[in-house]
mmCIF file of C-alpha atoms in Angstrom:
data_model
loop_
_atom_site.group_PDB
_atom_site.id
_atom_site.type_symbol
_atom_site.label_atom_id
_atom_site.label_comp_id
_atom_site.label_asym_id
_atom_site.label_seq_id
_atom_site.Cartn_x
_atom_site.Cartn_y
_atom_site.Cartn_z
ATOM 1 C CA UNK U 1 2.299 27.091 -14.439
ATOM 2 C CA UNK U 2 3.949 24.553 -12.416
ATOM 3 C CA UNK U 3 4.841 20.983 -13.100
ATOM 4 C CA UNK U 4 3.697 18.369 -10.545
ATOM 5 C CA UNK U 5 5.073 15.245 -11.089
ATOM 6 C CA UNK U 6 5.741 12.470 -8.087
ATOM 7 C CA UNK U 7 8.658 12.272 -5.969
ATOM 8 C CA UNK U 8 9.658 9.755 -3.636
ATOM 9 C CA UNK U 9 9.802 9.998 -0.005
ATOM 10 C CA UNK U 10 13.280 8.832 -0.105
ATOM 11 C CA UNK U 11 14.765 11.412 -2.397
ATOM 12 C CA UNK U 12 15.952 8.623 -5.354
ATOM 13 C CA UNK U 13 15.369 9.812 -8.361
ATOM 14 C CA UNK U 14 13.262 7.578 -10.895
ATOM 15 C CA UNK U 15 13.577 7.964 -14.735
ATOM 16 C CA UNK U 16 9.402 8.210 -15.269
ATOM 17 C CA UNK U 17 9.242 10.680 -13.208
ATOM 18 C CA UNK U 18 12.423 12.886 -13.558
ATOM 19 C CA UNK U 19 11.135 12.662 -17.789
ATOM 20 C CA UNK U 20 8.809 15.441 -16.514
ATOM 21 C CA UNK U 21 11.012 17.912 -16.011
ATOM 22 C CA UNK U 22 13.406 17.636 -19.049
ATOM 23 C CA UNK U 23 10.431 16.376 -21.624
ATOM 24 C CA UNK U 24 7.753 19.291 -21.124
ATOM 25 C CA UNK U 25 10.156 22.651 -21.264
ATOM 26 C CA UNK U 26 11.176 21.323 -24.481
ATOM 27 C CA UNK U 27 7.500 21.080 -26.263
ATOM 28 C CA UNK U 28 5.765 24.448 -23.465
ATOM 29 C CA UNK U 29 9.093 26.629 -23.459
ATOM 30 C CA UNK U 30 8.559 29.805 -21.537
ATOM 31 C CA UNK U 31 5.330 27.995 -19.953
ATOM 32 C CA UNK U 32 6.536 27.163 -16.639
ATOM 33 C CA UNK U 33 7.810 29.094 -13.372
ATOM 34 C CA UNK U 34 6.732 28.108 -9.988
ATOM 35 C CA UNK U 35 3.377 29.506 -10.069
ATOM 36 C CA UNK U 36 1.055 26.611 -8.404
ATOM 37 C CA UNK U 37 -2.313 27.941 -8.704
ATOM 38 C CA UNK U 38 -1.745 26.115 -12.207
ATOM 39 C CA UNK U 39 -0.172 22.807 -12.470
ATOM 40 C CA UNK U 40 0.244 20.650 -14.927
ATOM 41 C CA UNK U 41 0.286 17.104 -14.692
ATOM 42 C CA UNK U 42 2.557 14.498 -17.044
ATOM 43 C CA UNK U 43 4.340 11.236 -17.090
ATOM 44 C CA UNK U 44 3.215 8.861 -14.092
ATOM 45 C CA UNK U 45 0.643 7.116 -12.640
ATOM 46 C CA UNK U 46 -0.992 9.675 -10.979
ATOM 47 C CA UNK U 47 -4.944 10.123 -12.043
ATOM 48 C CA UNK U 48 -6.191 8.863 -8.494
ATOM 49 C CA UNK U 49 -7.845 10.184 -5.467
ATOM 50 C CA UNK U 50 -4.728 11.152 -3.533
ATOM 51 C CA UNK U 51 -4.460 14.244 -6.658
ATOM 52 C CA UNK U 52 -6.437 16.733 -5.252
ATOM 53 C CA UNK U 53 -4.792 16.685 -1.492
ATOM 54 C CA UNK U 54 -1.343 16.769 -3.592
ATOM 55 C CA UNK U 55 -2.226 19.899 -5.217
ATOM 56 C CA UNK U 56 -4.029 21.491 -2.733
ATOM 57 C CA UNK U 57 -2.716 25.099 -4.142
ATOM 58 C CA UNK U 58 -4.316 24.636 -7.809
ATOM 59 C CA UNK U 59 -7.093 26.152 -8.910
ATOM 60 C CA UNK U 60 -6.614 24.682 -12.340
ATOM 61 C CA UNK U 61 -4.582 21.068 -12.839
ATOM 62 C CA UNK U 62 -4.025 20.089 -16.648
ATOM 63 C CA UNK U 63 -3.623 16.655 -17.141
ATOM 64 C CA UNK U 64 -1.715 15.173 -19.888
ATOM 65 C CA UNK U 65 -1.129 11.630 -20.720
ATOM 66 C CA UNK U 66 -0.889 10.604 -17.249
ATOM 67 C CA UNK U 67 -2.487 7.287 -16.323
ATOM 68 C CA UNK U 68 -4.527 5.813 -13.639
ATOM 69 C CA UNK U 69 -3.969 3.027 -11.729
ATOM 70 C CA UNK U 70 -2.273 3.439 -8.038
ATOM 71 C CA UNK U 71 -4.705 4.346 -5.290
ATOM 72 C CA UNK U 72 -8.013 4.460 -5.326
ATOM 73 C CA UNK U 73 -9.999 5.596 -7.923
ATOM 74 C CA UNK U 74 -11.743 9.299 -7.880
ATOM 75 C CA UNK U 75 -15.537 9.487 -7.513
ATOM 76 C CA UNK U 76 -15.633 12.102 -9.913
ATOM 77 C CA UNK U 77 -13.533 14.309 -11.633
ATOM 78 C CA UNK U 78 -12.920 17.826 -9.878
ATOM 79 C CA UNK U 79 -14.212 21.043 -12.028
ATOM 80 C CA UNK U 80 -10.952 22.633 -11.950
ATOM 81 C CA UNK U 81 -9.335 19.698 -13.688
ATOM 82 C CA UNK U 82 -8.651 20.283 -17.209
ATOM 83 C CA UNK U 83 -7.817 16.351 -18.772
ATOM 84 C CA UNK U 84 -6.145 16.983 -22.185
ATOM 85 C CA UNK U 85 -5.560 13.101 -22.702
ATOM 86 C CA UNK U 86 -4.704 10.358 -20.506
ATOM 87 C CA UNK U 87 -2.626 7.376 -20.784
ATOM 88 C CA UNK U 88 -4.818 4.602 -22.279
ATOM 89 C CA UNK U 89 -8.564 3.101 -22.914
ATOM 90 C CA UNK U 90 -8.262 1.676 -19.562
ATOM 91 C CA UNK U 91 -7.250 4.903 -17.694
ATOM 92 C CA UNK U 92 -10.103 6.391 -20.007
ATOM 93 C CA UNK U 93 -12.797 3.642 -19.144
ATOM 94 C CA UNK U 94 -11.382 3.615 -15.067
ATOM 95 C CA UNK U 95 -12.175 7.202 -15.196
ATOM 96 C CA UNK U 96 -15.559 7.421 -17.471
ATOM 97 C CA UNK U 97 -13.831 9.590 -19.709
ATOM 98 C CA UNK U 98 -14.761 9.306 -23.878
ATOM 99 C CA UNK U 99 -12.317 6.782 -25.564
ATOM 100 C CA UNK U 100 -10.677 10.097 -27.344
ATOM 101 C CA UNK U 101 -9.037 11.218 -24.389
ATOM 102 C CA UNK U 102 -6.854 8.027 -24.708
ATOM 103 C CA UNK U 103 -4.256 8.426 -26.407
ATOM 104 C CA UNK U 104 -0.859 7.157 -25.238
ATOM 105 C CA UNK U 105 2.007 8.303 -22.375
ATOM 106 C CA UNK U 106 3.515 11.592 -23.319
ATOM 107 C CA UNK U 107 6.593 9.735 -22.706
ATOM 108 C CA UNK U 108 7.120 8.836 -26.436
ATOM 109 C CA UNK U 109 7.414 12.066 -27.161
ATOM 110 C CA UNK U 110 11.246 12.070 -26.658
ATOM 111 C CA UNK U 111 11.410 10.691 -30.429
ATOM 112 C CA UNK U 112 10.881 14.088 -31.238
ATOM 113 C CA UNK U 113 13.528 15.802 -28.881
ATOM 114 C CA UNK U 114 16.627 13.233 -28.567
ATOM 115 C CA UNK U 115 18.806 12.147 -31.533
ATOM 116 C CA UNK U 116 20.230 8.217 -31.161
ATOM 117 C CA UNK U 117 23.499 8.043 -32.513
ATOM 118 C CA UNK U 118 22.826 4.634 -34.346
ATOM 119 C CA UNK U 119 25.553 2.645 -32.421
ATOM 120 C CA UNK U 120 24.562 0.077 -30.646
ATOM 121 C CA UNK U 121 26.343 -1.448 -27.928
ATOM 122 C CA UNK U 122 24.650 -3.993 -26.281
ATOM 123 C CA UNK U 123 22.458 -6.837 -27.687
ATOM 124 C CA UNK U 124 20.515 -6.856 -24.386
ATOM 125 C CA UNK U 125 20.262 -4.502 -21.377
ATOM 126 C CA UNK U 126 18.158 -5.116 -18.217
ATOM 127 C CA UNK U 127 16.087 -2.260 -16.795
ATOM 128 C CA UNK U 128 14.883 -2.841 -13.162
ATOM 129 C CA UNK U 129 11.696 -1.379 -11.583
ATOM 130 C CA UNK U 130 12.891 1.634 -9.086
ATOM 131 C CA UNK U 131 12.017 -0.255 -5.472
ATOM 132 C CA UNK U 132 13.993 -3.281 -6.986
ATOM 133 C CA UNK U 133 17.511 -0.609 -8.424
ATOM 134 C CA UNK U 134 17.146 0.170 -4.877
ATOM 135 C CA UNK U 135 17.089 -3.055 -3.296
ATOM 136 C CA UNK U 136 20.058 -4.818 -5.356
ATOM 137 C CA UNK U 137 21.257 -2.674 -7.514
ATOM 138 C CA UNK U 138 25.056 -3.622 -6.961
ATOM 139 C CA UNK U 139 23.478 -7.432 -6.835
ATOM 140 C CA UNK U 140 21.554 -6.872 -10.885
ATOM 141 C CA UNK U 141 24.756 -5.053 -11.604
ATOM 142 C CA UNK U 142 26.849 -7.770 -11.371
ATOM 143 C CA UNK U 143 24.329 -10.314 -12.511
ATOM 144 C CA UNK U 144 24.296 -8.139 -15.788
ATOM 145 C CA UNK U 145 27.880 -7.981 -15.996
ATOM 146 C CA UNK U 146 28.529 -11.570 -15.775
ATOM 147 C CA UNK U 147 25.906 -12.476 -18.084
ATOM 148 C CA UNK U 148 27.699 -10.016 -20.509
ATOM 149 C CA UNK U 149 24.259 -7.751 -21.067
ATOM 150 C CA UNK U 150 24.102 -4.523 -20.036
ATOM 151 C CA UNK U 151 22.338 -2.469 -17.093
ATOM 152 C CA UNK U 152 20.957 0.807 -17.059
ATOM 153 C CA UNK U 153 19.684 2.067 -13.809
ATOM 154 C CA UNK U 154 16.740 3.881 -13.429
ATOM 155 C CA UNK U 155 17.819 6.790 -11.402
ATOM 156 C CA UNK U 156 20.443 7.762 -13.729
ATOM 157 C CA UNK U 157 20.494 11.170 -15.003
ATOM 158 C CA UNK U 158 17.345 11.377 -18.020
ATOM 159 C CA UNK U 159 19.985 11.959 -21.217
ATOM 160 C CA UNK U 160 22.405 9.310 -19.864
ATOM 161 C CA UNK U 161 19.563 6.427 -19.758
ATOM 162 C CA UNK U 162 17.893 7.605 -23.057
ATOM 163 C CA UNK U 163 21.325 6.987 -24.628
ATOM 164 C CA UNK U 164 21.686 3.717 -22.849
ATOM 165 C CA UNK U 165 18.429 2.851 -23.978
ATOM 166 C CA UNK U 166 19.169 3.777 -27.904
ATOM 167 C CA UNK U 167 22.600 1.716 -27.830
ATOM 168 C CA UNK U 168 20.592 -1.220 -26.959
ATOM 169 C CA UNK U 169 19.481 -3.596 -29.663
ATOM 170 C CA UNK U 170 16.753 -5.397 -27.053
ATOM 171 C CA UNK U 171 16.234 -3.629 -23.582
ATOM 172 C CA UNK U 172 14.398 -5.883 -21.003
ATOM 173 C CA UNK U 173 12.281 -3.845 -19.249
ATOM 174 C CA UNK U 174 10.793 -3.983 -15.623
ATOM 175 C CA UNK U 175 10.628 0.257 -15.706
ATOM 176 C CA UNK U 176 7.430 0.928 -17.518
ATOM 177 C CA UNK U 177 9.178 4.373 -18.868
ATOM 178 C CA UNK U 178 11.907 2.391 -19.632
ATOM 179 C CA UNK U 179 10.233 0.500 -22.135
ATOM 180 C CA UNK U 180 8.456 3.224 -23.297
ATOM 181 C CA UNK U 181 10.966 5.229 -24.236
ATOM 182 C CA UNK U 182 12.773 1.992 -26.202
ATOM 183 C CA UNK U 183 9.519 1.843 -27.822
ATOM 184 C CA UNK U 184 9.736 5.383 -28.948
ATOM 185 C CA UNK U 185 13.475 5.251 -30.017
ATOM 186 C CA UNK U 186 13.309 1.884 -31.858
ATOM 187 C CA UNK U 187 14.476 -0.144 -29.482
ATOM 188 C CA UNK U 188 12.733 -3.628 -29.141
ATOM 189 C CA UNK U 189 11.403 -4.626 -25.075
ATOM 190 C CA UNK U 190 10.747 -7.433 -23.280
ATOM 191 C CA UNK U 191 9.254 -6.909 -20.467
ATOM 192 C CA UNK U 192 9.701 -8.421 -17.096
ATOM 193 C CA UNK U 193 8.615 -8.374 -13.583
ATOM 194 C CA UNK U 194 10.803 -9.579 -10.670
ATOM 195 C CA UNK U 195 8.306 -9.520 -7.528
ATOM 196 C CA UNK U 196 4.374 -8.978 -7.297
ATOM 197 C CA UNK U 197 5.228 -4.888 -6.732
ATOM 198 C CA UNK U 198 4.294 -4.355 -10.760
ATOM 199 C CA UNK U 199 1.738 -2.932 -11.822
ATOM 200 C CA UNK U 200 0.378 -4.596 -14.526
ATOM 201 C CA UNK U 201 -2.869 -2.528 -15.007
ATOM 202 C CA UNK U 202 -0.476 0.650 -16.336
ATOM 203 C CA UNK U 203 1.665 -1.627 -18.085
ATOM 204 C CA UNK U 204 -1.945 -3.089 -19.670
ATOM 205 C CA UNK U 205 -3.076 0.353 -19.925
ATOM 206 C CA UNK U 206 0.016 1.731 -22.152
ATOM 207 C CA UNK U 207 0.139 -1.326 -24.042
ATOM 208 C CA UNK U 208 -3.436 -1.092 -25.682
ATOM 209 C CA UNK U 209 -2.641 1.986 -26.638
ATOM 210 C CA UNK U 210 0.260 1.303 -28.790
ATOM 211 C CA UNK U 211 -1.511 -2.110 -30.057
ATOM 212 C CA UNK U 212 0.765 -4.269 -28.338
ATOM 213 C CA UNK U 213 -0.359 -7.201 -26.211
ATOM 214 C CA UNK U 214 1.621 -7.367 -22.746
ATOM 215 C CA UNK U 215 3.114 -10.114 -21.991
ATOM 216 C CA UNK U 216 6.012 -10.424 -19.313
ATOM 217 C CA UNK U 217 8.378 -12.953 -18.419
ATOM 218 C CA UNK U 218 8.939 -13.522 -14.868
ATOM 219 C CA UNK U 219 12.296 -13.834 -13.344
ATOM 220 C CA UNK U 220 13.083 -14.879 -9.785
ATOM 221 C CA UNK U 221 13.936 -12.008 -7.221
ATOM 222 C CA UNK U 222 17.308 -11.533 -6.199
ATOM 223 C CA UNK U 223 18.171 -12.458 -2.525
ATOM 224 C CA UNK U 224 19.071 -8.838 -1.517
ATOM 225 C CA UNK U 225 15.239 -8.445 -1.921
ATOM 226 C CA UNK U 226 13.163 -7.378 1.489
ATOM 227 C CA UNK U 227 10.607 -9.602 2.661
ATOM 228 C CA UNK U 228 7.923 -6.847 2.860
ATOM 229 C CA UNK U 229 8.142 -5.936 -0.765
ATOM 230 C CA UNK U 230 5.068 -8.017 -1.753
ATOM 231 C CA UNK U 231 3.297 -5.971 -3.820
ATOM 232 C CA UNK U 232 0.231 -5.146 -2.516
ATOM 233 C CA UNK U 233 -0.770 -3.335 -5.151
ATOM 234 C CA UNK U 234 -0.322 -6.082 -7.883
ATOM 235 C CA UNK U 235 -1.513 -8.818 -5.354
ATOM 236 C CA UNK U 236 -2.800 -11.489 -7.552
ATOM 237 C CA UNK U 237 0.445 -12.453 -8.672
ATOM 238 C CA UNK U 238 1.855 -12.780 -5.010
ATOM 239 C CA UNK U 239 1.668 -16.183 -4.820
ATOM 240 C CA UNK U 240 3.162 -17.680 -7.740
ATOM 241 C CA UNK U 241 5.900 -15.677 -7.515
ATOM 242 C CA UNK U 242 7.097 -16.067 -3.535
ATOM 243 C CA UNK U 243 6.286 -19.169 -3.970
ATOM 244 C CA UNK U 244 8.892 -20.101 -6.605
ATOM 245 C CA UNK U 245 11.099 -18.058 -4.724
ATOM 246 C CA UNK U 246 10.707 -19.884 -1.616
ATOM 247 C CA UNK U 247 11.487 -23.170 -3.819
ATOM 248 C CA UNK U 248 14.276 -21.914 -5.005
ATOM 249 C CA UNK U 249 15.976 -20.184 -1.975
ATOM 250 C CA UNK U 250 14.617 -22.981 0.721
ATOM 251 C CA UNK U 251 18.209 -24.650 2.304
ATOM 252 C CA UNK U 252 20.090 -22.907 -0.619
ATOM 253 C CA UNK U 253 22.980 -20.825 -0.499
ATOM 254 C CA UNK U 254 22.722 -16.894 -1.761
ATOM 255 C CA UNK U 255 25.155 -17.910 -4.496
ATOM 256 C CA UNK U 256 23.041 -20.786 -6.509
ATOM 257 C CA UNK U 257 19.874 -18.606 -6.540
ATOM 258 C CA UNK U 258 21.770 -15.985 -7.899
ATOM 259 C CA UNK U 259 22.503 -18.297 -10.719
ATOM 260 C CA UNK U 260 19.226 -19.604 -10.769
ATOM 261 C CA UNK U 261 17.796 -16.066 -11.340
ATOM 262 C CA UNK U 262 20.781 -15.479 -14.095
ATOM 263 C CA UNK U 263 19.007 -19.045 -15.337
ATOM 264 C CA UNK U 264 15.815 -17.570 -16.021
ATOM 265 C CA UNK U 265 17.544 -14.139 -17.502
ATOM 266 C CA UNK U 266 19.010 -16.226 -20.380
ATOM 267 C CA UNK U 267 15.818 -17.926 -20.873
ATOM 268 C CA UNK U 268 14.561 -14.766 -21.684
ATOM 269 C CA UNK U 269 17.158 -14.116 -23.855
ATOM 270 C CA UNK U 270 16.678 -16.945 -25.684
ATOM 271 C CA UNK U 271 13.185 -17.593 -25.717
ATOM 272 C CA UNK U 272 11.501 -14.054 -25.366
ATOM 273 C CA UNK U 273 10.017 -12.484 -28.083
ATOM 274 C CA UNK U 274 10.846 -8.468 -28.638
ATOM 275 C CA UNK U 275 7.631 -6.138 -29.032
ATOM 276 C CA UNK U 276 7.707 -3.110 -31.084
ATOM 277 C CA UNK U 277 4.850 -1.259 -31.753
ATOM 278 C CA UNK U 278 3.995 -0.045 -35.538
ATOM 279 C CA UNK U 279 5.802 2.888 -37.369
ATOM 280 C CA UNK U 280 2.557 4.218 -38.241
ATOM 281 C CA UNK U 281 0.902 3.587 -35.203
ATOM 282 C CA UNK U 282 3.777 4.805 -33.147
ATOM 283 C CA UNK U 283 3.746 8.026 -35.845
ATOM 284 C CA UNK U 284 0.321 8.541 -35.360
ATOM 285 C CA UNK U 285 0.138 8.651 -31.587
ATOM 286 C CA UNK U 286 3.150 11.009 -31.738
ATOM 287 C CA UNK U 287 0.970 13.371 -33.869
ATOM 288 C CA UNK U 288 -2.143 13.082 -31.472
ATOM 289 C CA UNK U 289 -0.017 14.277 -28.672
ATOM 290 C CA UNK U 290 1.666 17.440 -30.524
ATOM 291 C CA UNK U 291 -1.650 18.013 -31.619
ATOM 292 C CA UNK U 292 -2.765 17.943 -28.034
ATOM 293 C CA UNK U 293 -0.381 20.304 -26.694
ATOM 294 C CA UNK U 294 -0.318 22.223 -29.381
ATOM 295 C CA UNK U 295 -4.528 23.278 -28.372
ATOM 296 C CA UNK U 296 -2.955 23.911 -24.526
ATOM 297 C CA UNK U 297 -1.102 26.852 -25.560
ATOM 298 C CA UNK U 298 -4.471 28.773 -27.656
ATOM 299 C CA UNK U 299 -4.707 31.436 -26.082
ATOM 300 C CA UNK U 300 -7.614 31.401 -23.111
ATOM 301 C CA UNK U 301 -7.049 27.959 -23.737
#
């Protein structure tokens, strides 16, 4: 059995998607090699009609706790496709699956395989989407720095962000993953979107699963942001947000909308309120999912 997860055309690593690869050994040991004909399909927003031509060579795809949400959405669900659970009720309902399948991103499931040490060492840390670590990650950087919070980028090595993430008393979160993971490790999120590229509908999706409502704060982009990163995919809040940008950055040196973006970091800071989901909830999701996994490796199964 193989794991499929996505990889980017520019050969960054992202932390939702890396997950894959150190998460699922740990819970299937001995289950994977690079046999194709069966893959098996994790963290990532990946339930859409682009699957099948991505994994042309299967002749049986397992799908577990991945969401829907990118793309288009599939007409129907292939035969071969075996879907232990999915994401959330709204990946369920997207894809006329029963409610059951929903049960939450496989993602929390680090609780179960990485120890925190307890220390924490920042109050706050900012998490940035992967497009926008890529587009000003030296500019966030220093923004964090000088703001005194600290920054954990999203294409850092899987163990090094998990203990970023569990030395933070408040992580705010553009990264999905990121906040999942805080989530799982008892670290409180905000989240946060920067440009129209989010996604809420996974973000919306995850969230009802934990019983969380999502809420984000929105912070002005950076200047070291393209023009063409608009978001297509998360169109409807394109214009608030380029238009405050444009407000902002119209006649304006690169240096005072740098501070005005800092401006509406510590307004987070100070007004946000930190989610966490419930111990028992977040307990009882974590069972689902062991439970889940646990039927994948019955044997014909």
């Amino acid at each position: 059995m193989k794991i499929f997860y996505y990889r980017r055309r520019d050969g960054q690593p992202n932390f939702g998607d890396e997950l894959n690869t150190w998460l699922w050994p740990q819970f299937l040991p001995d289950f994977f090699d690079d046999d194709g004909t069966t893959q098996f399909i994790g963290t990532g927003t990946l339930i859409n009609h682009r699957l099948p031509e991505r994994t042309t060579d299967a002749k049986r795809l397992i799908i577990f706790s991945s969401g829907a949400g990118y793309e288009k959405t599939l007409p129907t669900i292939p035969s071969h496709w075996q879907i232990a659970c999915v994401r959330g009720p709204l990946s369920a309902k997207r894809l006329q699956l029963p409610r059951q399948k929903a049960i939450t991103d496989g993602g929390i499931l680090v609780r179960r395989c990485f120890t925190p040490t307890g220390q924490k060492n920042n109050a706050y840390a900012f998490m940035p989407h992967i497009h926008h670590a890529n587009f000003a990650n030296v500019a966030w950087k220093t923004l964090c720095a000088d703001m005194g919070i600290g920054y954990i980028d999203p294409r850092w090595p899987v163990e090094q962000i998990l203990q970023a993430i569990s030395q933070t008393e408040v992580l705010l979160a553009e990264a999905m993953h990121g906040a999942i993971v805080a989530d799982a490790l008892r670290t409180a999120w905000i989240p946060v979107i920067t440009s129209p590229r989010i996604l809420r509908f996974k973000w919306q999706d995850w969230c009802a699963s934990i019983g969380v409502p999502y809420r984000p704060w929105q912070l002005l982009p950076l200047p070291e942001y393209p023009k063409y990163a608009r978001g297509l995919r998360s169109s409807l809040q394109a214009s608030w947000l380029w238009t405050q940008w444009g407000r902002q950055t119209l006649g304006q040196p690169v240096t005072l909308l740098s501070r005005s973006t800092a401006d509406s970091m510590a307004r987070v800071i100070s007004h946000g309120q930190p989610t966490l989901s419930k111990d028992i909830t977040l307990e009882r999701l974590t069972t689902q999912l062991e439970e889940s996994l646990s039927a994948l490796k019955q044997p014909g199964i």
